[in-house]
PDB file of C-alpha atoms in Angstrom:
ATOM      1  CA  UNK A   1     203.324 126.333 238.795  1.00  0.00           C
ATOM      2  CA  UNK A   2     205.377 129.546 238.005  1.00  0.00           C
ATOM      3  CA  UNK A   3     205.508 128.814 233.865  1.00  0.00           C
ATOM      4  CA  UNK A   4     201.762 128.547 234.336  1.00  0.00           C
ATOM      5  CA  UNK A   5     201.248 131.513 235.731  1.00  0.00           C
ATOM      6  CA  UNK A   6     203.420 133.871 233.867  1.00  0.00           C
ATOM      7  CA  UNK A   7     200.483 135.962 232.402  1.00  0.00           C
ATOM      8  CA  UNK A   8     201.769 136.659 228.808  1.00  0.00           C
ATOM      9  CA  UNK A   9     198.895 138.728 227.092  1.00  0.00           C
ATOM     10  CA  UNK A  10     198.068 140.689 223.806  1.00  0.00           C
ATOM     11  CA  UNK A  11     200.061 141.974 220.943  1.00  0.00           C
ATOM     12  CA  UNK A  12     200.706 145.449 216.881  1.00  0.00           C
ATOM     13  CA  UNK A  13     199.718 147.695 213.335  1.00  0.00           C
ATOM     14  CA  UNK A  14     200.414 149.756 210.283  1.00  0.00           C
ATOM     15  CA  UNK A  15     202.659 152.051 213.071  1.00  0.00           C
ATOM     16  CA  UNK A  16     203.947 155.383 212.310  1.00  0.00           C
ATOM     17  CA  UNK A  17     207.394 153.998 211.963  1.00  0.00           C
ATOM     18  CA  UNK A  18     210.052 152.709 209.372  1.00  0.00           C
ATOM     19  CA  UNK A  19     208.883 149.123 210.126  1.00  0.00           C
ATOM     20  CA  UNK A  20     205.352 149.235 209.194  1.00  0.00           C
ATOM     21  CA  UNK A  21     203.858 147.535 206.338  1.00  0.00           C
ATOM     22  CA  UNK A  22     206.933 145.174 206.241  1.00  0.00           C
ATOM     23  CA  UNK A  23     206.257 142.020 204.527  1.00  0.00           C
ATOM     24  CA  UNK A  24     207.371 139.781 207.539  1.00  0.00           C
ATOM     25  CA  UNK A  25     204.699 142.006 209.583  1.00  0.00           C
ATOM     26  CA  UNK A  26     206.725 143.145 212.461  1.00  0.00           C
ATOM     27  CA  UNK A  27     203.930 145.216 213.512  1.00  0.00           C
ATOM     28  CA  UNK A  28     201.939 141.956 214.587  1.00  0.00           C
ATOM     29  CA  UNK A  29     203.399 140.458 217.720  1.00  0.00           C
ATOM     30  CA  UNK A  30     202.067 136.844 218.584  1.00  0.00           C
ATOM     31  CA  UNK A  31     201.160 136.274 222.311  1.00  0.00           C
ATOM     32  CA  UNK A  32     202.477 132.903 223.701  1.00  0.00           C
ATOM     33  CA  UNK A  33     205.771 134.247 221.682  1.00  0.00           C
ATOM     34  CA  UNK A  34     205.572 137.610 222.237  1.00  0.00           C
ATOM     35  CA  UNK A  35     209.328 137.874 222.803  1.00  0.00           C
ATOM     36  CA  UNK A  36     210.810 134.797 221.624  1.00  0.00           C
ATOM     37  CA  UNK A  37     210.424 135.819 217.730  1.00  0.00           C
ATOM     38  CA  UNK A  38     212.532 137.639 214.751  1.00  0.00           C
ATOM     39  CA  UNK A  39     210.073 140.717 214.738  1.00  0.00           C
ATOM     40  CA  UNK A  40     211.989 143.998 214.327  1.00  0.00           C
ATOM     41  CA  UNK A  41     210.663 147.108 215.901  1.00  0.00           C
ATOM     42  CA  UNK A  42     211.972 150.593 215.080  1.00  0.00           C
ATOM     43  CA  UNK A  43     209.738 151.945 218.348  1.00  0.00           C
ATOM     44  CA  UNK A  44     208.787 151.540 221.676  1.00  0.00           C
ATOM     45  CA  UNK A  45     206.038 149.304 222.576  1.00  0.00           C
ATOM     46  CA  UNK A  46     204.059 148.365 225.521  1.00  0.00           C
ATOM     47  CA  UNK A  47     201.275 146.637 226.079  1.00  0.00           C
ATOM     48  CA  UNK A  48     198.530 145.998 229.254  1.00  0.00           C
ATOM     49  CA  UNK A  49     196.960 142.896 229.576  1.00  0.00           C
ATOM     50  CA  UNK A  50     195.079 139.884 231.779  1.00  0.00           C
ATOM     51  CA  UNK A  51     195.355 136.020 231.780  1.00  0.00           C
ATOM     52  CA  UNK A  52     192.671 133.563 233.083  1.00  0.00           C
ATOM     53  CA  UNK A  53     193.945 130.033 233.133  1.00  0.00           C
ATOM     54  CA  UNK A  54     192.032 126.796 234.309  1.00  0.00           C
ATOM     55  CA  UNK A  55     193.691 123.675 235.321  1.00  0.00           C
ATOM     56  CA  UNK A  56     191.627 120.469 236.433  1.00  0.00           C
ATOM     57  CA  UNK A  57     194.355 118.641 237.783  1.00  0.00           C
ATOM     58  CA  UNK A  58     195.202 119.395 240.046  1.00  0.00           C
ATOM     59  CA  UNK A  59     191.504 121.734 240.014  1.00  0.00           C
ATOM     60  CA  UNK A  60     192.732 125.357 240.277  1.00  0.00           C
ATOM     61  CA  UNK A  61     192.233 128.563 238.887  1.00  0.00           C
ATOM     62  CA  UNK A  62     194.988 131.455 238.323  1.00  0.00           C
ATOM     63  CA  UNK A  63     194.054 134.705 236.873  1.00  0.00           C
ATOM     64  CA  UNK A  64     196.900 137.970 236.451  1.00  0.00           C
ATOM     65  CA  UNK A  65     197.557 141.226 235.218  1.00  0.00           C
ATOM     66  CA  UNK A  66     201.262 142.273 233.052  1.00  0.00           C
ATOM     67  CA  UNK A  67     202.609 144.960 231.096  1.00  0.00           C
ATOM     68  CA  UNK A  68     205.052 143.893 228.460  1.00  0.00           C
ATOM     69  CA  UNK A  69     207.134 145.457 225.676  1.00  0.00           C
ATOM     70  CA  UNK A  70     210.404 146.252 223.900  1.00  0.00           C
ATOM     71  CA  UNK A  71     213.007 149.399 223.464  1.00  0.00           C
ATOM     72  CA  UNK A  72     215.095 149.593 220.006  1.00  0.00           C
ATOM     73  CA  UNK A  73     218.545 150.413 221.483  1.00  0.00           C
ATOM     74  CA  UNK A  74     220.530 150.165 218.464  1.00  0.00           C
ATOM     75  CA  UNK A  75     219.768 149.605 214.166  1.00  0.00           C
ATOM     76  CA  UNK A  76     220.114 145.617 215.573  1.00  0.00           C
ATOM     77  CA  UNK A  77     219.639 145.584 219.289  1.00  0.00           C
ATOM     78  CA  UNK A  78     216.524 145.369 221.060  1.00  0.00           C
ATOM     79  CA  UNK A  79     215.482 144.930 224.736  1.00  0.00           C
ATOM     80  CA  UNK A  80     212.754 143.132 226.175  1.00  0.00           C
ATOM     81  CA  UNK A  81     210.836 143.101 229.909  1.00  0.00           C
ATOM     82  CA  UNK A  82     207.419 142.027 231.425  1.00  0.00           C
ATOM     83  CA  UNK A  83     206.196 142.132 234.740  1.00  0.00           C
ATOM     84  CA  UNK A  84     202.762 142.138 236.702  1.00  0.00           C
ATOM     85  CA  UNK A  85     200.828 140.699 239.596  1.00  0.00           C
ATOM     86  CA  UNK A  86     198.878 137.073 239.397  1.00  0.00           C
ATOM     87  CA  UNK A  87     197.131 134.981 241.973  1.00  0.00           C
ATOM     88  CA  UNK A  88     196.330 131.188 242.072  1.00  0.00           C
ATOM     89  CA  UNK A  89     192.765 130.017 243.648  1.00  0.00           C
ATOM     90  CA  UNK A  90     192.588 126.533 244.304  1.00  0.00           C
ATOM     91  CA  UNK A  91     189.068 124.794 244.253  1.00  0.00           C
ATOM     92  CA  UNK A  92     190.167 124.029 247.972  1.00  0.00           C
ATOM     93  CA  UNK A  93     191.863 126.170 250.182  1.00  0.00           C
ATOM     94  CA  UNK A  94     192.734 129.511 250.133  1.00  0.00           C
ATOM     95  CA  UNK A  95     193.897 131.459 247.370  1.00  0.00           C
ATOM     96  CA  UNK A  96     197.408 132.996 246.876  1.00  0.00           C
ATOM     97  CA  UNK A  97     198.399 136.398 245.208  1.00  0.00           C
ATOM     98  CA  UNK A  98     201.344 138.368 244.468  1.00  0.00           C
ATOM     99  CA  UNK A  99     204.073 139.829 241.997  1.00  0.00           C
ATOM    100  CA  UNK A 100     205.413 138.070 239.160  1.00  0.00           C
ATOM    101  CA  UNK A 101     209.103 137.882 238.317  1.00  0.00           C
ATOM    102  CA  UNK A 102     210.542 140.645 235.824  1.00  0.00           C
ATOM    103  CA  UNK A 103     211.562 139.294 232.507  1.00  0.00           C
ATOM    104  CA  UNK A 104     214.298 140.705 230.793  1.00  0.00           C
ATOM    105  CA  UNK A 105     215.240 140.033 227.464  1.00  0.00           C
ATOM    106  CA  UNK A 106     217.808 140.755 224.656  1.00  0.00           C
ATOM    107  CA  UNK A 107     217.441 140.530 220.983  1.00  0.00           C
ATOM    108  CA  UNK A 108     219.786 140.949 218.080  1.00  0.00           C
ATOM    109  CA  UNK A 109     218.373 140.502 214.731  1.00  0.00           C
ATOM    110  CA  UNK A 110     221.110 138.858 212.295  1.00  0.00           C
ATOM    111  CA  UNK A 111     219.467 140.763 208.763  1.00  0.00           C
ATOM    112  CA  UNK A 112     217.364 143.240 207.922  1.00  0.00           C
ATOM    113  CA  UNK A 113     216.092 141.888 204.890  1.00  0.00           C
ATOM    114  CA  UNK A 114     212.383 142.553 204.163  1.00  0.00           C
ATOM    115  CA  UNK A 115     211.404 138.649 203.146  1.00  0.00           C
ATOM    116  CA  UNK A 116     213.035 136.515 206.237  1.00  0.00           C
ATOM    117  CA  UNK A 117     213.760 137.721 209.533  1.00  0.00           C
ATOM    118  CA  UNK A 118     216.352 135.791 211.866  1.00  0.00           C
ATOM    119  CA  UNK A 119     217.198 136.671 215.582  1.00  0.00           C
ATOM    120  CA  UNK A 120     219.284 135.404 218.441  1.00  0.00           C
ATOM    121  CA  UNK A 121     218.379 136.258 222.163  1.00  0.00           C
ATOM    122  CA  UNK A 122     218.896 135.630 225.824  1.00  0.00           C
ATOM    123  CA  UNK A 123     216.443 135.848 228.543  1.00  0.00           C
ATOM    124  CA  UNK A 124     217.133 136.040 232.580  1.00  0.00           C
ATOM    125  CA  UNK A 125     214.044 135.774 235.374  1.00  0.00           C
ATOM    126  CA  UNK A 126     214.827 138.385 238.620  1.00  0.00           C
ATOM    127  CA  UNK A 127     213.416 136.755 241.371  1.00  0.00           C
ATOM    128  CA  UNK A 128     211.080 139.655 242.985  1.00  0.00           C
ATOM    129  CA  UNK A 129     208.295 138.012 242.416  1.00  0.00           C
ATOM    130  CA  UNK A 130     206.181 135.995 245.667  1.00  0.00           C
ATOM    131  CA  UNK A 131     207.199 132.266 246.402  1.00  0.00           C
ATOM    132  CA  UNK A 132     203.432 131.585 247.120  1.00  0.00           C
ATOM    133  CA  UNK A 133     202.270 131.539 243.432  1.00  0.00           C
ATOM    134  CA  UNK A 134     205.167 129.473 242.537  1.00  0.00           C
ATOM    135  CA  UNK A 135     207.573 132.899 241.871  1.00  0.00           C
ATOM    136  CA  UNK A 136     210.950 133.903 243.292  1.00  0.00           C
ATOM    137  CA  UNK A 137     213.379 131.945 240.825  1.00  0.00           C
ATOM    138  CA  UNK A 138     215.990 132.912 238.245  1.00  0.00           C
ATOM    139  CA  UNK A 139     215.688 131.307 235.168  1.00  0.00           C
ATOM    140  CA  UNK A 140     218.197 131.884 232.048  1.00  0.00           C
ATOM    141  CA  UNK A 141     217.317 130.894 228.502  1.00  0.00           C
ATOM    142  CA  UNK A 142     218.461 131.155 224.813  1.00  0.00           C
ATOM    143  CA  UNK A 143     216.639 131.263 221.499  1.00  0.00           C
ATOM    144  CA  UNK A 144     216.815 131.682 218.012  1.00  0.00           C
ATOM    145  CA  UNK A 145     213.502 132.389 216.175  1.00  0.00           C
ATOM    146  CA  UNK A 146     212.925 133.104 212.301  1.00  0.00           C
ATOM    147  CA  UNK A 147     209.873 134.976 210.266  1.00  0.00           C
ATOM    148  CA  UNK A 148     209.091 134.099 207.063  1.00  0.00           C
ATOM    149  CA  UNK A 149     206.410 135.945 204.181  1.00  0.00           C
ATOM    150  CA  UNK A 150     204.738 132.660 202.104  1.00  0.00           C
ATOM    151  CA  UNK A 151     202.325 135.526 200.457  1.00  0.00           C
ATOM    152  CA  UNK A 152     201.501 138.605 200.870  1.00  0.00           C
ATOM    153  CA  UNK A 153     198.837 137.663 203.336  1.00  0.00           C
ATOM    154  CA  UNK A 154     200.780 134.805 205.322  1.00  0.00           C
ATOM    155  CA  UNK A 155     203.575 134.944 207.455  1.00  0.00           C
ATOM    156  CA  UNK A 156     205.157 132.370 209.334  1.00  0.00           C
ATOM    157  CA  UNK A 157     207.369 131.936 212.478  1.00  0.00           C
ATOM    158  CA  UNK A 158     209.471 129.263 214.156  1.00  0.00           C
ATOM    159  CA  UNK A 159     211.648 129.339 217.143  1.00  0.00           C
ATOM    160  CA  UNK A 160     213.828 127.311 219.338  1.00  0.00           C
ATOM    161  CA  UNK A 161     215.888 127.374 222.135  1.00  0.00           C
ATOM    162  CA  UNK A 162     217.234 126.512 225.762  1.00  0.00           C
ATOM    163  CA  UNK A 163     216.067 127.391 229.384  1.00  0.00           C
ATOM    164  CA  UNK A 164     218.108 126.387 232.155  1.00  0.00           C
ATOM    165  CA  UNK A 165     214.879 126.617 234.999  1.00  0.00           C
ATOM    166  CA  UNK A 166     215.965 127.152 238.592  1.00  0.00           C
ATOM    167  CA  UNK A 167     213.591 124.606 240.588  1.00  0.00           C
ATOM    168  CA  UNK A 168     214.827 125.071 244.352  1.00  0.00           C
ATOM    169  CA  UNK A 169     218.160 125.475 246.244  1.00  0.00           C
ATOM    170  CA  UNK A 170     220.093 126.489 243.566  1.00  0.00           C
ATOM    171  CA  UNK A 171     219.369 122.951 241.345  1.00  0.00           C
ATOM    172  CA  UNK A 172     218.407 123.812 237.503  1.00  0.00           C
ATOM    173  CA  UNK A 173     216.664 121.237 235.017  1.00  0.00           C
ATOM    174  CA  UNK A 174     217.114 122.273 231.382  1.00  0.00           C
ATOM    175  CA  UNK A 175     214.206 122.645 229.250  1.00  0.00           C
ATOM    176  CA  UNK A 176     213.894 122.496 225.602  1.00  0.00           C
ATOM    177  CA  UNK A 177     211.874 125.082 223.753  1.00  0.00           C
ATOM    178  CA  UNK A 178     209.980 124.287 220.504  1.00  0.00           C
ATOM    179  CA  UNK A 179     207.560 126.817 218.662  1.00  0.00           C
ATOM    180  CA  UNK A 180     205.820 127.677 215.643  1.00  0.00           C
ATOM    181  CA  UNK A 181     203.197 129.596 214.548  1.00  0.00           C
ATOM    182  CA  UNK A 182     201.386 131.838 211.840  1.00  0.00           C
ATOM    183  CA  UNK A 183     199.676 135.290 210.963  1.00  0.00           C
ATOM    184  CA  UNK A 184     196.923 135.671 208.446  1.00  0.00           C
ATOM    185  CA  UNK A 185     195.830 138.920 207.495  1.00  0.00           C
ATOM    186  CA  UNK A 186     192.411 139.425 206.935  1.00  0.00           C
ATOM    187  CA  UNK A 187     192.168 143.163 206.223  1.00  0.00           C
ATOM    188  CA  UNK A 188     194.017 146.021 206.924  1.00  0.00           C
ATOM    189  CA  UNK A 189     192.967 146.407 210.467  1.00  0.00           C
ATOM    190  CA  UNK A 190     192.134 142.390 211.187  1.00  0.00           C
ATOM    191  CA  UNK A 191     195.018 139.784 211.672  1.00  0.00           C
ATOM    192  CA  UNK A 192     194.490 136.408 212.707  1.00  0.00           C
ATOM    193  CA  UNK A 193     197.170 134.409 215.038  1.00  0.00           C
ATOM    194  CA  UNK A 194     197.885 130.431 215.866  1.00  0.00           C
ATOM    195  CA  UNK A 195     200.503 129.055 217.657  1.00  0.00           C
ATOM    196  CA  UNK A 196     202.266 125.911 218.964  1.00  0.00           C
ATOM    197  CA  UNK A 197     204.572 125.998 221.702  1.00  0.00           C
ATOM    198  CA  UNK A 198     205.712 123.174 224.077  1.00  0.00           C
ATOM    199  CA  UNK A 199     208.692 123.292 226.932  1.00  0.00           C
ATOM    200  CA  UNK A 200     210.086 119.389 227.542  1.00  0.00           C
ATOM    201  CA  UNK A 201     210.414 119.938 231.260  1.00  0.00           C
ATOM    202  CA  UNK A 202     207.216 120.810 232.870  1.00  0.00           C
ATOM    203  CA  UNK A 203     205.468 118.435 230.568  1.00  0.00           C
ATOM    204  CA  UNK A 204     203.954 122.108 228.817  1.00  0.00           C
ATOM    205  CA  UNK A 205     202.402 121.736 225.299  1.00  0.00           C
ATOM    206  CA  UNK A 206     199.379 123.999 224.378  1.00  0.00           C
ATOM    207  CA  UNK A 207     197.936 125.500 220.822  1.00  0.00           C
ATOM    208  CA  UNK A 208     196.743 129.462 220.776  1.00  0.00           C
ATOM    209  CA  UNK A 209     194.413 131.036 218.596  1.00  0.00           C
ATOM    210  CA  UNK A 210     194.469 135.189 218.308  1.00  0.00           C
ATOM    211  CA  UNK A 211     192.891 137.981 216.894  1.00  0.00           C
ATOM    212  CA  UNK A 212     194.909 141.281 216.606  1.00  0.00           C
ATOM    213  CA  UNK A 213     192.979 144.452 215.569  1.00  0.00           C
ATOM    214  CA  UNK A 214     194.123 147.770 214.577  1.00  0.00           C
ATOM    215  CA  UNK A 215     192.204 150.380 216.221  1.00  0.00           C
ATOM    216  CA  UNK A 216     194.147 153.849 215.654  1.00  0.00           C
ATOM    217  CA  UNK A 217     197.557 154.494 214.184  1.00  0.00           C
ATOM    218  CA  UNK A 218     199.611 152.988 217.029  1.00  0.00           C
ATOM    219  CA  UNK A 219     197.468 150.825 218.952  1.00  0.00           C
ATOM    220  CA  UNK A 220     195.435 147.207 218.450  1.00  0.00           C
ATOM    221  CA  UNK A 221     193.009 145.432 220.935  1.00  0.00           C
ATOM    222  CA  UNK A 222     193.978 141.693 220.851  1.00  0.00           C
ATOM    223  CA  UNK A 223     192.807 138.538 222.108  1.00  0.00           C
ATOM    224  CA  UNK A 224     193.208 134.881 222.274  1.00  0.00           C
ATOM    225  CA  UNK A 225     192.157 131.471 223.441  1.00  0.00           C
ATOM    226  CA  UNK A 226     194.689 128.338 224.635  1.00  0.00           C
ATOM    227  CA  UNK A 227     193.875 124.983 224.337  1.00  0.00           C
ATOM    228  CA  UNK A 228     196.218 122.653 226.499  1.00  0.00           C
ATOM    229  CA  UNK A 229     197.847 119.283 225.170  1.00  0.00           C
ATOM    230  CA  UNK A 230     199.497 117.957 228.141  1.00  0.00           C
ATOM    231  CA  UNK A 231     199.506 118.124 232.312  1.00  0.00           C
ATOM    232  CA  UNK A 232     201.937 121.033 232.776  1.00  0.00           C
ATOM    233  CA  UNK A 233     199.790 123.349 230.652  1.00  0.00           C
ATOM    234  CA  UNK A 234     195.964 124.993 231.594  1.00  0.00           C
ATOM    235  CA  UNK A 235     193.350 123.009 230.517  1.00  0.00           C
ATOM    236  CA  UNK A 236     191.861 126.374 228.757  1.00  0.00           C
ATOM    237  CA  UNK A 237     193.014 129.949 228.991  1.00  0.00           C
ATOM    238  CA  UNK A 238     191.966 133.444 227.929  1.00  0.00           C
ATOM    239  CA  UNK A 239     193.878 136.330 227.414  1.00  0.00           C
ATOM    240  CA  UNK A 240     193.280 140.139 226.309  1.00  0.00           C
ATOM    241  CA  UNK A 241     195.079 142.893 226.083  1.00  0.00           C
ATOM    242  CA  UNK A 242     196.107 146.197 224.118  1.00  0.00           C
ATOM    243  CA  UNK A 243     199.232 147.361 222.819  1.00  0.00           C
ATOM    244  CA  UNK A 244     200.599 150.856 221.708  1.00  0.00           C
ATOM    245  CA  UNK A 245     203.775 152.032 220.151  1.00  0.00           C
ATOM    246  CA  UNK A 246     205.176 155.085 220.844  1.00  0.00           C
TER     247      UNK A 246
END
């Protein structure tokens, strides 16, 4: 249940940083690939948001609120984080709620070209979450990602990696992650996003469509809808949030 409950929500802007307006639209973050992406930031960014997900088999719903973001530590090095609170409500029986595990990501940007971004990174979850909602495990992962502009209005993204997922009693399953997406600039304020992601462990596969709207020079409202394509993903989920750069 852990992977289904991670509330990954909302994400970005023609910000007041040196990276604003880059050809790879680094100021616009994806939703499901908020961290496993090659976007490069010259400023601290923090996003707060929420999610609702519905599963049909077994029949239950999940809600959560989260905070996530990133901090540039050096010219090519960035650290990311995530955490929050979640609730699982089965169709029959009592609901459970509690803290989510804290996620930590380290990224190294291999280049600084305006027309191409290539990034490698590693992630770990700190097991501070509540086991009643499927948390409390230490997962470790490694990934690589690329962003490339197709033209001045469209950017494509690809990412791939391996995750070593804890399954209790210190057992680990190896999961391959593959994802891709695109950003389309409608105008100076509105960007549309589309994503595909899959994990071999847990039968996870989903499509996500989102919108990212600039409301001020350093903040954006964001929202997305996801449709599950495999048994391990929510049949339907909604997420929304607000991202600020400092």
